[in-house]
DNA sequence: GTCCAGGTCATCG
DNA sequence: CGATGACATGGA
């Protein structure tokens, strides 16, 4: 099955691919010759999708029923944040001299994580270790507990369901170099999904950013950084700022926006100048690091 | 060996 | 409250 998505203004496929391709240990999708493959879950079914760009149109092919086209389109739209008008963002950063370098990445969109559970687990995996190692850990966790499907001779992987992560054993932890706290936090999160404390629906029902952050940080292991990261990547909340992020503070320092990377008030003051576009500014600041 | 990495929690004063 | 140490391990 195949269908098309017309891309919006200010969409740069190459910039998005560059982000997707930043680590070769990524296991949840693959990028080859400008096309992307991924195993996604829609309507409780696992569907292998293939995305490429031709003449400003995204061509989506998949191995599911035609009836799923709408939901798959929704998934892609969320993943690449295609429904956002970025022109006000570029206006905003154009007014800040220190942010002009970010205009080089015009057309880059926040690459989302449509699955809330995956997003939260990814934040836990990434806490306090370097990204390269984090990708390795994610791959180990996924191949041990995730779902997979063979498509064109290649195995595609889907992040584990909450229930599966409750099976993590001490032996797995040791053999795969997870710290005790990471495993504890992952299982806390899995439990919160299993018992209904946290769900995407519940999160969406809450009206304010603060309420949403509070719900997520109820889980031991999800702190401010993790909650805000998930709100940025899964709910596309424009005001989400990953405070405490080392990459973010590094980028702010590099651009001469803060002198002291730990100066939280200075960082908060800076973000007031990009109000409504805090998440996008953060994402572009990360982009400025490579 | 040292330092840091897309943090978080518990425990102080 | 804000500060501080523990946690845990790969990679530069």
PDB file of C-alpha atoms in Angstrom, chain A residues 53-255:
ATOM      1  CA  UNK A  53      10.834  12.206  -0.548  1.00  0.00           C
ATOM      2  CA  UNK A  54      10.090  12.805  -4.212  1.00  0.00           C
ATOM      3  CA  UNK A  55       9.477  16.267  -5.630  1.00  0.00           C
ATOM      4  CA  UNK A  56       8.422  17.799  -2.316  1.00  0.00           C
ATOM      5  CA  UNK A  57       6.074  14.961  -1.561  1.00  0.00           C
ATOM      6  CA  UNK A  58       6.603  12.292   1.034  1.00  0.00           C
ATOM      7  CA  UNK A  59       5.884   8.853  -0.343  1.00  0.00           C
ATOM      8  CA  UNK A  60       4.765   6.442   2.336  1.00  0.00           C
ATOM      9  CA  UNK A  61       4.649   2.733   1.574  1.00  0.00           C
ATOM     10  CA  UNK A  62       3.608   0.100   4.079  1.00  0.00           C
ATOM     11  CA  UNK A  63       2.591  -3.502   4.404  1.00  0.00           C
ATOM     12  CA  UNK A  64      -0.805  -2.865   6.039  1.00  0.00           C
ATOM     13  CA  UNK A  65      -4.380  -2.427   4.829  1.00  0.00           C
ATOM     14  CA  UNK A  66      -5.473   0.681   2.996  1.00  0.00           C
ATOM     15  CA  UNK A  67      -7.837   1.406   5.884  1.00  0.00           C
ATOM     16  CA  UNK A  68      -4.792   2.192   7.999  1.00  0.00           C
ATOM     17  CA  UNK A  69      -3.567   4.971   5.699  1.00  0.00           C
ATOM     18  CA  UNK A  70      -5.128   7.713   7.794  1.00  0.00           C
ATOM     19  CA  UNK A  71      -3.588   6.530  11.012  1.00  0.00           C
ATOM     20  CA  UNK A  72      -0.204   6.036   9.440  1.00  0.00           C
ATOM     21  CA  UNK A  73      -0.423   9.529   8.011  1.00  0.00           C
ATOM     22  CA  UNK A  74      -1.203  10.790  11.497  1.00  0.00           C
ATOM     23  CA  UNK A  75       1.831   8.958  12.828  1.00  0.00           C
ATOM     24  CA  UNK A  76       4.165  10.500  10.241  1.00  0.00           C
ATOM     25  CA  UNK A  77       2.653  13.939  10.752  1.00  0.00           C
ATOM     26  CA  UNK A  78       3.323  13.663  14.455  1.00  0.00           C
ATOM     27  CA  UNK A  79       6.770  12.158  14.025  1.00  0.00           C
ATOM     28  CA  UNK A  80       7.962  15.053  11.862  1.00  0.00           C
ATOM     29  CA  UNK A  81       5.695  17.678  13.362  1.00  0.00           C
ATOM     30  CA  UNK A  82       4.354  18.486   9.906  1.00  0.00           C
ATOM     31  CA  UNK A  83       1.319  20.499  10.933  1.00  0.00           C
ATOM     32  CA  UNK A  84       3.253  23.323  12.579  1.00  0.00           C
ATOM     33  CA  UNK A  85       3.739  26.681  10.915  1.00  0.00           C
ATOM     34  CA  UNK A  86       7.354  27.572  11.642  1.00  0.00           C
ATOM     35  CA  UNK A  87       7.386  31.099  10.235  1.00  0.00           C
ATOM     36  CA  UNK A  88       6.716  32.731  13.650  1.00  0.00           C
ATOM     37  CA  UNK A  89       9.621  30.726  15.048  1.00  0.00           C
ATOM     38  CA  UNK A  90      12.009  32.074  12.453  1.00  0.00           C
ATOM     39  CA  UNK A  91      10.716  35.578  13.077  1.00  0.00           C
ATOM     40  CA  UNK A  92      11.375  35.136  16.767  1.00  0.00           C
ATOM     41  CA  UNK A  93      14.936  33.919  16.447  1.00  0.00           C
ATOM     42  CA  UNK A  94      15.704  36.495  13.767  1.00  0.00           C
ATOM     43  CA  UNK A  95      15.301  39.143  16.451  1.00  0.00           C
ATOM     44  CA  UNK A  96      17.983  37.611  18.651  1.00  0.00           C
ATOM     45  CA  UNK A  97      21.431  38.212  17.290  1.00  0.00           C
ATOM     46  CA  UNK A  98      22.925  35.316  19.206  1.00  0.00           C
ATOM     47  CA  UNK A  99      20.428  32.941  17.616  1.00  0.00           C
ATOM     48  CA  UNK A 100      21.024  33.850  13.985  1.00  0.00           C
ATOM     49  CA  UNK A 101      23.211  30.762  13.430  1.00  0.00           C
ATOM     50  CA  UNK A 102      20.134  28.640  14.084  1.00  0.00           C
ATOM     51  CA  UNK A 103      18.566  29.940  10.889  1.00  0.00           C
ATOM     52  CA  UNK A 104      20.983  27.693   9.024  1.00  0.00           C
ATOM     53  CA  UNK A 105      18.831  24.760  10.030  1.00  0.00           C
ATOM     54  CA  UNK A 106      15.647  26.155   8.536  1.00  0.00           C
ATOM     55  CA  UNK A 107      13.214  23.378   7.727  1.00  0.00           C
ATOM     56  CA  UNK A 108      14.352  21.137  10.536  1.00  0.00           C
ATOM     57  CA  UNK A 109      11.388  19.981  12.569  1.00  0.00           C
ATOM     58  CA  UNK A 110      11.272  18.534  16.021  1.00  0.00           C
ATOM     59  CA  UNK A 111      11.545  14.826  15.409  1.00  0.00           C
ATOM     60  CA  UNK A 112       9.004  13.458  17.830  1.00  0.00           C
ATOM     61  CA  UNK A 113       8.576  10.232  19.724  1.00  0.00           C
ATOM     62  CA  UNK A 114       4.927   9.349  19.175  1.00  0.00           C
ATOM     63  CA  UNK A 115       4.961   6.610  21.826  1.00  0.00           C
ATOM     64  CA  UNK A 116       4.893   8.142  25.313  1.00  0.00           C
ATOM     65  CA  UNK A 117       6.245   5.041  27.028  1.00  0.00           C
ATOM     66  CA  UNK A 118       9.164   4.863  24.620  1.00  0.00           C
ATOM     67  CA  UNK A 119       9.900   8.543  25.156  1.00  0.00           C
ATOM     68  CA  UNK A 120       9.994   8.230  28.942  1.00  0.00           C
ATOM     69  CA  UNK A 121      12.140   5.101  28.841  1.00  0.00           C
ATOM     70  CA  UNK A 122      14.517   6.816  26.444  1.00  0.00           C
ATOM     71  CA  UNK A 123      14.977   9.664  28.897  1.00  0.00           C
ATOM     72  CA  UNK A 124      15.786   7.198  31.666  1.00  0.00           C
ATOM     73  CA  UNK A 125      18.244   5.340  29.476  1.00  0.00           C
ATOM     74  CA  UNK A 126      19.921   8.597  28.525  1.00  0.00           C
ATOM     75  CA  UNK A 127      20.264   9.963  32.036  1.00  0.00           C
ATOM     76  CA  UNK A 128      23.833  10.731  33.036  1.00  0.00           C
ATOM     77  CA  UNK A 129      25.561   8.708  30.305  1.00  0.00           C
ATOM     78  CA  UNK A 130      26.818   9.698  26.901  1.00  0.00           C
ATOM     79  CA  UNK A 131      24.470   9.351  23.941  1.00  0.00           C
ATOM     80  CA  UNK A 132      26.533   6.711  22.169  1.00  0.00           C
ATOM     81  CA  UNK A 133      26.250   4.439  25.158  1.00  0.00           C
ATOM     82  CA  UNK A 134      22.562   5.284  25.558  1.00  0.00           C
ATOM     83  CA  UNK A 135      21.839   4.086  22.015  1.00  0.00           C
ATOM     84  CA  UNK A 136      23.605   0.812  22.745  1.00  0.00           C
ATOM     85  CA  UNK A 137      21.544   0.303  25.885  1.00  0.00           C
ATOM     86  CA  UNK A 138      18.328   1.055  24.029  1.00  0.00           C
ATOM     87  CA  UNK A 139      19.217  -1.487  21.353  1.00  0.00           C
ATOM     88  CA  UNK A 140      19.937  -4.153  23.961  1.00  0.00           C
ATOM     89  CA  UNK A 141      16.677  -3.485  25.751  1.00  0.00           C
ATOM     90  CA  UNK A 142      14.707  -3.532  22.506  1.00  0.00           C
ATOM     91  CA  UNK A 143      16.181  -6.727  21.093  1.00  0.00           C
ATOM     92  CA  UNK A 144      15.611  -8.461  24.420  1.00  0.00           C
ATOM     93  CA  UNK A 145      12.059  -7.316  25.130  1.00  0.00           C
ATOM     94  CA  UNK A 146      10.697  -5.630  22.003  1.00  0.00           C
ATOM     95  CA  UNK A 147       8.658  -6.830  19.047  1.00  0.00           C
ATOM     96  CA  UNK A 148      10.135  -7.329  15.629  1.00  0.00           C
ATOM     97  CA  UNK A 149       9.146  -8.133  12.099  1.00  0.00           C
ATOM     98  CA  UNK A 150      11.109  -9.068   9.014  1.00  0.00           C
ATOM     99  CA  UNK A 151      10.582  -6.786   6.056  1.00  0.00           C
ATOM    100  CA  UNK A 152      12.545  -7.152   2.811  1.00  0.00           C
ATOM    101  CA  UNK A 153      14.962  -9.435   4.603  1.00  0.00           C
ATOM    102  CA  UNK A 154      15.644  -6.813   7.251  1.00  0.00           C
ATOM    103  CA  UNK A 155      14.475  -7.094  10.832  1.00  0.00           C
ATOM    104  CA  UNK A 156      12.682  -4.041  12.120  1.00  0.00           C
ATOM    105  CA  UNK A 157      12.230  -3.467  15.832  1.00  0.00           C
ATOM    106  CA  UNK A 158       9.556  -1.845  17.952  1.00  0.00           C
ATOM    107  CA  UNK A 159      10.190  -0.579  21.461  1.00  0.00           C
ATOM    108  CA  UNK A 160       9.020  -2.991  24.204  1.00  0.00           C
ATOM    109  CA  UNK A 161       5.563  -2.759  25.738  1.00  0.00           C
ATOM    110  CA  UNK A 162       5.372  -1.756  29.425  1.00  0.00           C
ATOM    111  CA  UNK A 163       4.360  -5.251  30.465  1.00  0.00           C
ATOM    112  CA  UNK A 164       7.488  -6.742  28.916  1.00  0.00           C
ATOM    113  CA  UNK A 165       9.816  -4.431  30.816  1.00  0.00           C
ATOM    114  CA  UNK A 166       8.430  -5.741  34.089  1.00  0.00           C
ATOM    115  CA  UNK A 167      10.310  -8.949  33.225  1.00  0.00           C
ATOM    116  CA  UNK A 168      13.765  -7.348  33.374  1.00  0.00           C
ATOM    117  CA  UNK A 169      15.957  -9.609  35.473  1.00  0.00           C
ATOM    118  CA  UNK A 170      19.030  -8.945  37.562  1.00  0.00           C
ATOM    119  CA  UNK A 171      20.934 -11.147  35.152  1.00  0.00           C
ATOM    120  CA  UNK A 172      19.855  -9.052  32.165  1.00  0.00           C
ATOM    121  CA  UNK A 173      20.858  -5.924  34.058  1.00  0.00           C
ATOM    122  CA  UNK A 174      24.364  -7.192  34.769  1.00  0.00           C
ATOM    123  CA  UNK A 175      25.019  -8.664  31.342  1.00  0.00           C
ATOM    124  CA  UNK A 176      23.821  -5.557  29.565  1.00  0.00           C
ATOM    125  CA  UNK A 177      25.459  -2.896  31.706  1.00  0.00           C
ATOM    126  CA  UNK A 178      22.344  -1.198  33.008  1.00  0.00           C
ATOM    127  CA  UNK A 179      22.733   0.473  36.362  1.00  0.00           C
ATOM    128  CA  UNK A 180      20.430  -0.605  39.181  1.00  0.00           C
ATOM    129  CA  UNK A 181      18.760   2.771  39.237  1.00  0.00           C
ATOM    130  CA  UNK A 182      18.055   2.712  35.496  1.00  0.00           C
ATOM    131  CA  UNK A 183      16.328  -0.651  35.798  1.00  0.00           C
ATOM    132  CA  UNK A 184      14.397   0.505  38.837  1.00  0.00           C
ATOM    133  CA  UNK A 185      13.271   3.660  37.036  1.00  0.00           C
ATOM    134  CA  UNK A 186      12.318   1.741  33.883  1.00  0.00           C
ATOM    135  CA  UNK A 187      10.222  -0.664  35.919  1.00  0.00           C
ATOM    136  CA  UNK A 188       8.612   2.187  37.877  1.00  0.00           C
ATOM    137  CA  UNK A 189       7.581   3.693  34.559  1.00  0.00           C
ATOM    138  CA  UNK A 190       6.321   0.365  33.215  1.00  0.00           C
ATOM    139  CA  UNK A 191       4.243  -0.087  36.366  1.00  0.00           C
ATOM    140  CA  UNK A 192       2.789   3.393  36.064  1.00  0.00           C
ATOM    141  CA  UNK A 193       1.582   2.507  32.566  1.00  0.00           C
ATOM    142  CA  UNK A 194       0.319  -0.909  33.624  1.00  0.00           C
ATOM    143  CA  UNK A 195      -1.719   0.375  36.542  1.00  0.00           C
ATOM    144  CA  UNK A 196      -3.003   3.377  34.614  1.00  0.00           C
ATOM    145  CA  UNK A 197      -1.243   6.058  36.649  1.00  0.00           C
ATOM    146  CA  UNK A 198       0.172   7.373  33.386  1.00  0.00           C
ATOM    147  CA  UNK A 199      -1.226   7.232  29.886  1.00  0.00           C
ATOM    148  CA  UNK A 200      -1.152   9.475  26.866  1.00  0.00           C
ATOM    149  CA  UNK A 201      -4.907  10.002  27.168  1.00  0.00           C
ATOM    150  CA  UNK A 202      -4.642  11.033  30.796  1.00  0.00           C
ATOM    151  CA  UNK A 203      -1.832  13.423  29.993  1.00  0.00           C
ATOM    152  CA  UNK A 204      -3.794  15.021  27.171  1.00  0.00           C
ATOM    153  CA  UNK A 205      -6.784  15.596  29.423  1.00  0.00           C
ATOM    154  CA  UNK A 206      -4.720  17.788  31.727  1.00  0.00           C
ATOM    155  CA  UNK A 207      -4.909  21.422  30.731  1.00  0.00           C
ATOM    156  CA  UNK A 208      -1.718  23.036  31.945  1.00  0.00           C
ATOM    157  CA  UNK A 209       1.914  22.313  31.345  1.00  0.00           C
ATOM    158  CA  UNK A 210       2.507  22.240  35.091  1.00  0.00           C
ATOM    159  CA  UNK A 211      -0.160  19.588  35.695  1.00  0.00           C
ATOM    160  CA  UNK A 212       1.305  17.411  32.983  1.00  0.00           C
ATOM    161  CA  UNK A 213       4.807  17.760  34.345  1.00  0.00           C
ATOM    162  CA  UNK A 214       3.542  16.934  37.836  1.00  0.00           C
ATOM    163  CA  UNK A 215       1.833  13.765  36.629  1.00  0.00           C
ATOM    164  CA  UNK A 216       4.981  12.497  34.958  1.00  0.00           C
ATOM    165  CA  UNK A 217       7.321  13.351  37.812  1.00  0.00           C
ATOM    166  CA  UNK A 218       5.199  11.290  40.206  1.00  0.00           C
ATOM    167  CA  UNK A 219       7.220   8.366  38.936  1.00  0.00           C
ATOM    168  CA  UNK A 220      10.526   7.918  40.755  1.00  0.00           C
ATOM    169  CA  UNK A 221      13.084   8.241  38.007  1.00  0.00           C
ATOM    170  CA  UNK A 222      11.218  10.823  35.950  1.00  0.00           C
ATOM    171  CA  UNK A 223      12.548  14.217  36.959  1.00  0.00           C
ATOM    172  CA  UNK A 224      12.048  17.632  35.467  1.00  0.00           C
ATOM    173  CA  UNK A 225      14.362  17.022  32.532  1.00  0.00           C
ATOM    174  CA  UNK A 226      12.714  13.736  31.595  1.00  0.00           C
ATOM    175  CA  UNK A 227       9.185  15.079  31.951  1.00  0.00           C
ATOM    176  CA  UNK A 228       9.915  18.139  29.843  1.00  0.00           C
ATOM    177  CA  UNK A 229      11.730  16.068  27.241  1.00  0.00           C
ATOM    178  CA  UNK A 230       8.718  13.771  26.893  1.00  0.00           C
ATOM    179  CA  UNK A 231       6.314  16.730  26.738  1.00  0.00           C
ATOM    180  CA  UNK A 232       8.442  18.173  23.966  1.00  0.00           C
ATOM    181  CA  UNK A 233       8.860  14.958  21.952  1.00  0.00           C
ATOM    182  CA  UNK A 234       5.527  13.234  22.491  1.00  0.00           C
ATOM    183  CA  UNK A 235       3.051  16.043  23.111  1.00  0.00           C
ATOM    184  CA  UNK A 236       4.912  18.639  21.049  1.00  0.00           C
ATOM    185  CA  UNK A 237       4.390  21.166  23.816  1.00  0.00           C
ATOM    186  CA  UNK A 238       5.964  24.340  22.459  1.00  0.00           C
ATOM    187  CA  UNK A 239       6.974  25.641  25.895  1.00  0.00           C
ATOM    188  CA  UNK A 240       8.856  22.521  27.002  1.00  0.00           C
ATOM    189  CA  UNK A 241      12.473  23.212  27.947  1.00  0.00           C
ATOM    190  CA  UNK A 242      14.785  20.338  28.880  1.00  0.00           C
ATOM    191  CA  UNK A 243      16.333  22.136  31.849  1.00  0.00           C
ATOM    192  CA  UNK A 244      19.441  20.421  33.135  1.00  0.00           C
ATOM    193  CA  UNK A 245      20.369  19.060  29.740  1.00  0.00           C
ATOM    194  CA  UNK A 246      24.125  19.112  29.249  1.00  0.00           C
ATOM    195  CA  UNK A 247      23.849  19.504  25.489  1.00  0.00           C
ATOM    196  CA  UNK A 248      21.500  22.427  25.865  1.00  0.00           C
ATOM    197  CA  UNK A 249      23.774  24.273  28.277  1.00  0.00           C
ATOM    198  CA  UNK A 250      26.780  23.502  26.098  1.00  0.00           C
ATOM    199  CA  UNK A 251      25.057  25.028  23.075  1.00  0.00           C
ATOM    200  CA  UNK A 252      23.988  28.102  25.047  1.00  0.00           C
ATOM    201  CA  UNK A 253      27.559  28.523  26.192  1.00  0.00           C
ATOM    202  CA  UNK A 254      28.960  28.048  22.694  1.00  0.00           C
ATOM    203  CA  UNK A 255      26.698  30.754  21.305  1.00  0.00           C
TER     204      UNK A 255
END
